[in-house]
XYZ file of C-alpha atoms in Angstrom:
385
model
C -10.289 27.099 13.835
C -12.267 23.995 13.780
C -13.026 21.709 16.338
C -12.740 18.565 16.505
C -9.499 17.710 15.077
C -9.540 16.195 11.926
C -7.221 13.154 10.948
C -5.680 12.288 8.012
C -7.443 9.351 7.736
C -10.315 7.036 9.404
C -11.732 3.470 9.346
C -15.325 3.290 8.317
C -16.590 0.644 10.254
C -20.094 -0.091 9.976
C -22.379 -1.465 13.220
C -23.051 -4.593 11.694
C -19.221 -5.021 10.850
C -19.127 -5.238 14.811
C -21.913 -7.208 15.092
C -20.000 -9.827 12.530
C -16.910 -9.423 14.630
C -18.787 -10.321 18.256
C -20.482 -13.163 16.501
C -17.097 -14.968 15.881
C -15.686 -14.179 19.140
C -18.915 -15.931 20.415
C -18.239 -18.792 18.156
C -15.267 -20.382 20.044
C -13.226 -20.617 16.670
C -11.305 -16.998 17.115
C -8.320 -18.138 15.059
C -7.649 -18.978 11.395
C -10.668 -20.928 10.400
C -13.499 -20.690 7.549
C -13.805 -16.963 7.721
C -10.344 -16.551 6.805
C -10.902 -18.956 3.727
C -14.253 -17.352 2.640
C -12.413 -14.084 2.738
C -9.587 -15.297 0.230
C -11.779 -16.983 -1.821
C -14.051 -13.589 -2.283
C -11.219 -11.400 -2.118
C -8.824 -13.692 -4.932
C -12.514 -13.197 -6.976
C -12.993 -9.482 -6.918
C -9.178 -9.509 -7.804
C -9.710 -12.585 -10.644
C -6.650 -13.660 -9.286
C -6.323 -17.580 -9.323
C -5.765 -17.566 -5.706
C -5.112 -15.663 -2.675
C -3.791 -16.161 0.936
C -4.861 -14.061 3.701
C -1.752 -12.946 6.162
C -1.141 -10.774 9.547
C 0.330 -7.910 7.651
C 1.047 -7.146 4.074
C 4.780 -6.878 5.876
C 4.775 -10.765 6.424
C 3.318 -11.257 3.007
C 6.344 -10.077 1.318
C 8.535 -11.506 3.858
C 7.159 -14.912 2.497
C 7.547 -13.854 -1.320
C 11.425 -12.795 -0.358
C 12.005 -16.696 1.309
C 9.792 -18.251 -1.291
C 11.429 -16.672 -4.226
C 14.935 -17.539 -2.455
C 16.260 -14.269 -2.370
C 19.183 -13.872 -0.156
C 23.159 -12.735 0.116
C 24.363 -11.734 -3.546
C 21.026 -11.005 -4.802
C 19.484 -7.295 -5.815
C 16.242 -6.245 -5.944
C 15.609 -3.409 -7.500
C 12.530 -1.148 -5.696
C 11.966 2.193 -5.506
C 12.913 4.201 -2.216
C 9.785 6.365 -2.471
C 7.866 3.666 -0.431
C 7.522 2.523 3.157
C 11.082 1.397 4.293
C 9.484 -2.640 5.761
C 10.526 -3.562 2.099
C 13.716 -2.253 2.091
C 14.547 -3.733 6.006
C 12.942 -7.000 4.571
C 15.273 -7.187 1.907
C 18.434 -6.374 4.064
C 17.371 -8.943 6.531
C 17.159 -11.346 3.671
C 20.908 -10.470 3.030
C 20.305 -9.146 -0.452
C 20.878 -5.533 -1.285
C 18.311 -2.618 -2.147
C 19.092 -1.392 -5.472
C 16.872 2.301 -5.734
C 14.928 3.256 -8.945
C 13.641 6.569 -9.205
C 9.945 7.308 -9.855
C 8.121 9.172 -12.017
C 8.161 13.322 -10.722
C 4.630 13.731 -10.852
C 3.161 9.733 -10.110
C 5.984 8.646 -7.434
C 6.651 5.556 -9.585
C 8.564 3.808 -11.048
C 8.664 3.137 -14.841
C 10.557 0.494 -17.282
C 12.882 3.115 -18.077
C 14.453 3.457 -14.696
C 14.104 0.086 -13.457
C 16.251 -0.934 -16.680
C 18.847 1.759 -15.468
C 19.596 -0.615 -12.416
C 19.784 -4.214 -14.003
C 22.727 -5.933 -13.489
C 23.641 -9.794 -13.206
C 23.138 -10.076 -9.743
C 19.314 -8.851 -9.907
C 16.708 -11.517 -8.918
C 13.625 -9.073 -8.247
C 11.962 -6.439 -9.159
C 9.127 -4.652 -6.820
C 7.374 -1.844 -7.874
C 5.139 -0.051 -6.032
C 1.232 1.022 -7.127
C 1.176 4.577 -5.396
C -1.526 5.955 -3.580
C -4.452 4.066 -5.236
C -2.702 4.886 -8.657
C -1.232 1.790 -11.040
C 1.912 1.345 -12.430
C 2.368 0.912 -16.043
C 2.018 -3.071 -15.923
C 2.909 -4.066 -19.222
C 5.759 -2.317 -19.798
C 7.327 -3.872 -16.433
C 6.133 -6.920 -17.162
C 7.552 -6.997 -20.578
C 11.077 -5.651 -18.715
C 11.290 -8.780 -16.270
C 10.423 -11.477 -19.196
C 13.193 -9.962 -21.132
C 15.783 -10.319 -18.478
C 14.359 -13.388 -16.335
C 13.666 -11.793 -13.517
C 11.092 -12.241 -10.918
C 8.148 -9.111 -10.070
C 6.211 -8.898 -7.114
C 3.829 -6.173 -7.389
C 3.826 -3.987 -4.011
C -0.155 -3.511 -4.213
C -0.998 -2.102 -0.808
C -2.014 1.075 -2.240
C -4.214 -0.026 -4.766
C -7.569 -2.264 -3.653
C -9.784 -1.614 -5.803
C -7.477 -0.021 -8.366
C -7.813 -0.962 -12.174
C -5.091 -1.000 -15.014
C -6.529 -1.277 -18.765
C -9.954 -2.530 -17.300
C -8.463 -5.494 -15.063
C -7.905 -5.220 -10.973
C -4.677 -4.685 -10.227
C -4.191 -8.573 -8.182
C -5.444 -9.983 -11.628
C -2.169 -11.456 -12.942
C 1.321 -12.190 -11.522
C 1.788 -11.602 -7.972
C 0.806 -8.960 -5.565
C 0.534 -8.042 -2.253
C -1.669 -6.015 -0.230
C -2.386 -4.130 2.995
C -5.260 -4.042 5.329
C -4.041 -1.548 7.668
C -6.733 0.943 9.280
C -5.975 3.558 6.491
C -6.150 1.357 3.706
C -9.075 1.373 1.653
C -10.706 -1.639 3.413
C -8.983 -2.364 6.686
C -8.580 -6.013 8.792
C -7.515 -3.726 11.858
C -4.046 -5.208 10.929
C -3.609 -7.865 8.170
C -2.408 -8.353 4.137
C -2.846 -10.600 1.063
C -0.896 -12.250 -1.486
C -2.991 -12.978 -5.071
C -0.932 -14.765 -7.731
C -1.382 -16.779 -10.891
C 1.430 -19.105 -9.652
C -0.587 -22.094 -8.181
C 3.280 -23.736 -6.634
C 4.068 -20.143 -4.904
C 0.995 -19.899 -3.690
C 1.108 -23.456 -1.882
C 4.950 -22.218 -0.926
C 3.688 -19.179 0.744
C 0.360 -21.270 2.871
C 3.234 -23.768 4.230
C 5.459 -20.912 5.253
C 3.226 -18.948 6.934
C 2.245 -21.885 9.325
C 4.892 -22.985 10.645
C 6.149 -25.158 7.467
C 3.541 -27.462 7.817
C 2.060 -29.051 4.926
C -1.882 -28.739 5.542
C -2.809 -25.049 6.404
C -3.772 -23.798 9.734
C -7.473 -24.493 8.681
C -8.012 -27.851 7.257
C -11.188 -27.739 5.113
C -11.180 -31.239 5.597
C -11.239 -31.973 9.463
C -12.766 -28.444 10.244
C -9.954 -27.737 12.220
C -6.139 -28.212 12.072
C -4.838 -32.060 11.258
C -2.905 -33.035 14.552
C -1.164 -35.160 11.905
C 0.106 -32.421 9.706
C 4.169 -32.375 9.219
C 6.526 -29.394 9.323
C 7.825 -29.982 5.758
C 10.785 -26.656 6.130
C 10.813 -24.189 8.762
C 7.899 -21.862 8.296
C 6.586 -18.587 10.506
C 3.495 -17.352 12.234
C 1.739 -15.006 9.882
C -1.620 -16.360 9.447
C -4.377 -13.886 9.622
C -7.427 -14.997 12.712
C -11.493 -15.250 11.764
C -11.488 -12.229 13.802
C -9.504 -9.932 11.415
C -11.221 -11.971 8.154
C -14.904 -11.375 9.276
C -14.223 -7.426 9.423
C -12.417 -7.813 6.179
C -15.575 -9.559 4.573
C -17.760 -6.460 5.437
C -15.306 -3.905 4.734
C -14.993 -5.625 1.186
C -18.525 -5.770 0.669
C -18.635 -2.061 0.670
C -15.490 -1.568 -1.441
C -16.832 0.265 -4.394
C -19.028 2.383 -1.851
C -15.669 3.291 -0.165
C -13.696 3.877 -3.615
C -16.804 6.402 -4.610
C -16.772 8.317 -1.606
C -13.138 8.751 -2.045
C -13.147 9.772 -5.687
C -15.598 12.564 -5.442
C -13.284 13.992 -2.342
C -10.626 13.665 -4.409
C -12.210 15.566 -7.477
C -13.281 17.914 -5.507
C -10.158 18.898 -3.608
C -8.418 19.656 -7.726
C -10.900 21.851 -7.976
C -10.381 23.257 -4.316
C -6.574 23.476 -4.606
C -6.447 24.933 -8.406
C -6.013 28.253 -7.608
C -3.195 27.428 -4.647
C 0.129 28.083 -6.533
C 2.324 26.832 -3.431
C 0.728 23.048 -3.704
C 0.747 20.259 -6.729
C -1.464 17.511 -6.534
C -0.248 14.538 -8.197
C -1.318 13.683 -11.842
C -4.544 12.533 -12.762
C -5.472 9.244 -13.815
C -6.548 10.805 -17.546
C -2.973 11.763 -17.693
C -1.230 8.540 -16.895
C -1.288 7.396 -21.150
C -2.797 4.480 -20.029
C -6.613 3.285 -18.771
C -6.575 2.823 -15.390
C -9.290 3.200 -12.297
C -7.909 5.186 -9.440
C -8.803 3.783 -6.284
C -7.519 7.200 -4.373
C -5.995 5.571 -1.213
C -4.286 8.986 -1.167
C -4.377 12.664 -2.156
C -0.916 13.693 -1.879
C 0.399 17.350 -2.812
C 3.704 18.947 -2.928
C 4.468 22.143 -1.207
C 6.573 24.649 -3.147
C 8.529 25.702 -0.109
C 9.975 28.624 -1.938
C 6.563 30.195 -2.465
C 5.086 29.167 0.599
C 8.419 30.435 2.475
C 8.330 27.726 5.038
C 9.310 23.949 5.044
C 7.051 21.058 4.288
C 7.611 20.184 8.191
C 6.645 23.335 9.309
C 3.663 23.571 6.827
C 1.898 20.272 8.405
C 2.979 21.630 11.948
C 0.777 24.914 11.252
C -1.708 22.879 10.014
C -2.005 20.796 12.735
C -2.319 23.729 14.914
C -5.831 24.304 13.351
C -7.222 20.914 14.106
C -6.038 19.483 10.426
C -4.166 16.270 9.964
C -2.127 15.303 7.592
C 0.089 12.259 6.417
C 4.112 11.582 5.403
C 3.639 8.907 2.366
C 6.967 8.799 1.837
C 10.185 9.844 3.702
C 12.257 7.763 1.211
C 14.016 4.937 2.235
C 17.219 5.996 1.470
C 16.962 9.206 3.667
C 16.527 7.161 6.952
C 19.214 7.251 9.212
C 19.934 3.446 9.075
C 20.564 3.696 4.906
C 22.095 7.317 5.065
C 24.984 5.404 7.099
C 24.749 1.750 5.475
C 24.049 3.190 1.769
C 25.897 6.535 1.467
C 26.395 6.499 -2.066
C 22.421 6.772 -2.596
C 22.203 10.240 -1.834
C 22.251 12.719 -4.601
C 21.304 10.155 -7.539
C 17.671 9.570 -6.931
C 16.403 13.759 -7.874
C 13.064 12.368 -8.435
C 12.984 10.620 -5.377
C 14.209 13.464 -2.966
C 12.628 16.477 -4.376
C 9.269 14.896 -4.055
C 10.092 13.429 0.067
C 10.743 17.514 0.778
C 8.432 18.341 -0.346
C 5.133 15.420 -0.100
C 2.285 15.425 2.539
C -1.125 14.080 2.396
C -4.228 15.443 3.011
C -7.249 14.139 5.132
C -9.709 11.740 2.646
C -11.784 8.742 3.873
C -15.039 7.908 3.504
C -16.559 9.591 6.410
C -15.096 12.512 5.669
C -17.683 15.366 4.348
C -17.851 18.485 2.438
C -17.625 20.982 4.627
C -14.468 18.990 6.156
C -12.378 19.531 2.665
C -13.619 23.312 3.233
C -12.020 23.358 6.897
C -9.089 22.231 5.338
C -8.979 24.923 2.533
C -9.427 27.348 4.899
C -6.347 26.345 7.175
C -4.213 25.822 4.783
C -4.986 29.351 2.786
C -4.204 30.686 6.370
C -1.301 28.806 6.877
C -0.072 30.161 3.755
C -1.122 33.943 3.979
């Protein structure tokens, strides 16, 4: 068995990342302040989005989009329950109602098809989700919501870095991503919102400050105006120089990051092809469409007939032997709060609930090496003899 234990997933945080970070708490300007604007600026250009807004969490960020976009009691938006459940308590707390589309067996996502299947007149908004570094078939949803009016905000914190037919996924409409430590790039906690639309965009920098109507860094003043107005009742989700000057390193080494993780994730296909009880995902070639993985994940399904043991019990074993591994998703619908609230979910989503039986995701990040992947071949070939 190997020693140390081996997560599922690591920051790769360089020395002079820290160095950046101790020079700003030297500074005496800790909070929102130029770093945070240089890091929209160059993150809204590797995205060629026409502008971004940095944020606490990716969690706030579509908190915003849901009170910018006016979504509240009456309204549906349609998402799919294969994703991490702060979208679905975001849009229950906004009074609106979760309407599920299944996903794709073999991508976890959702596709025009099924999102069309849940259209009705009280939809307002559609969020798909980019899964685990993989993009959704754009066009086709964008096509969907022009045809019926409706608003899409793309749920992108899977997929920095990620390309669909040779643009970044961030490049058009609106999206919003995650910096969370296993992200791709990581703020220590923190999100982003790119969009095209110049009048959300000045929408979401008002509400995230308290409603007022200069943001909490005045490029003017270099500082915040003492004059500045609340012009509606805005929040606290502004993201500090702190969290920004990590960000700028840890985007500076993006594409170094997204390499790493590709050849780990090559190589594990060819590790796991001759492992009957687990199915990787589909590859990008096989999506129909071009797109550039940005491997945020490598998820796998257990066949638990073949294996003879449960998913759960399958990542306990594992972690016996020192390996780690990841839930990405439980779905939504499965949680205890929407099993009681949302009853009639259950049993119409197969998609959806064979794959969160039957999901788990194994260790990649940067750091992680060669003869890592072969500890974790090892285990699990063990685990399963």
């Amino acid at each position: 068995m190997r020693t140390p234990f081996l997560p599922f997933s690591r920051p790769t945080i360089s020395e002079d990342e820290i160095a950046a970070v101790a020079d700003v708490l030297r500074s005496g300007w800790i909070t929102t302040g130029k770093k945070s604007v240089e890091f929209e600026e160059k993150f809204a250009a590797r995205c060629r989005a026409e502008a971004a807004v940095a944020l606490s969490s990716a969690t706030g960020g579509m908190h915003l989009l849901l009170k910018a976009l006016g979504i509240g009691p009456g309204d549906e938006v349609i998402t799919p329950s294969m994703t991490w459940v702060s979208t679905i308590n975001l849009i229950k707390l906004a009074g609106a109602t979760p309407v599920f589309a299944d996903v794709d067996r073999d991508s976890l996502m959702v596709t025009a098809e099924t999102v069309e299947s849940k259209i009705s007149a009280c939809t307002r908004l559609i969020i798909p989700v980019h899964f685990a570094g993989a993009a959704l078939d754009l066009d086709a949803l964008n096509l969907l919501a022009q045809k019926y009016g409706i608003a899409l905000v793309e749920d992108a914190a899977h997929a920095i870095g990620t390309e669909y037919r040779g643009e970044p996924v961030g490049t058009c409409g609106t999206s919003v991503f995650s910096f969370h430590p296993i992200k791709n790039i990581t703020t220590g906690e923190g999100g982003m919102i790119c969009s095209d639309n110049v009048e959300l965009i000045a929408h979401i920098r008002r509400l995230k400050f308290h409603g007022l109507g200069v943001d909490a860094w005045d490029r003017s003043q270099q500082g915040r105006s003492p004059q500045a107005e609340v012009l509606e009742p805005g929040y606290k989700y502004n993201l500090t120089d702190i969290c920004a000057t990590l960000g700028l390193g840890q985007l500076a080494r993006l594409d170094e990051f997204n390499a790493a993780r590709t050849c780990l994730a090559e190589r594990y296909h060819e590790l796991l092809a001759g492992i009957d009880e687990l199915s990787p995902l589909r590859r990008p070639e096989e999506f129909g469409y071009a797109m550039r993985h940005a491997w945020h994940l490598f998820i796998v399904r257990l066949d638990t007939d073949r294996a003879g043991m449960s998913r759960d019990d399958f990542m306990a074993r594992l972690k016996e032997k020192n390996i780690g591994t990841g839930l990405h998703f439980r779905a939504a619908h499965t949680q205890r709060y929407y099993r009681e609230s949302m009853p009639g979910v259950a049993g119409t989503l197969p998609n959806t609930e064979w794959n969160s039986d039957r999901i788990l995701s194994l260790p990649l990040f940067p750091d992680m090496t060669e003869d890592d992947q072969d500890d974790v071949l090892t285990a699990i070939k063990e685990v399963l003899k």
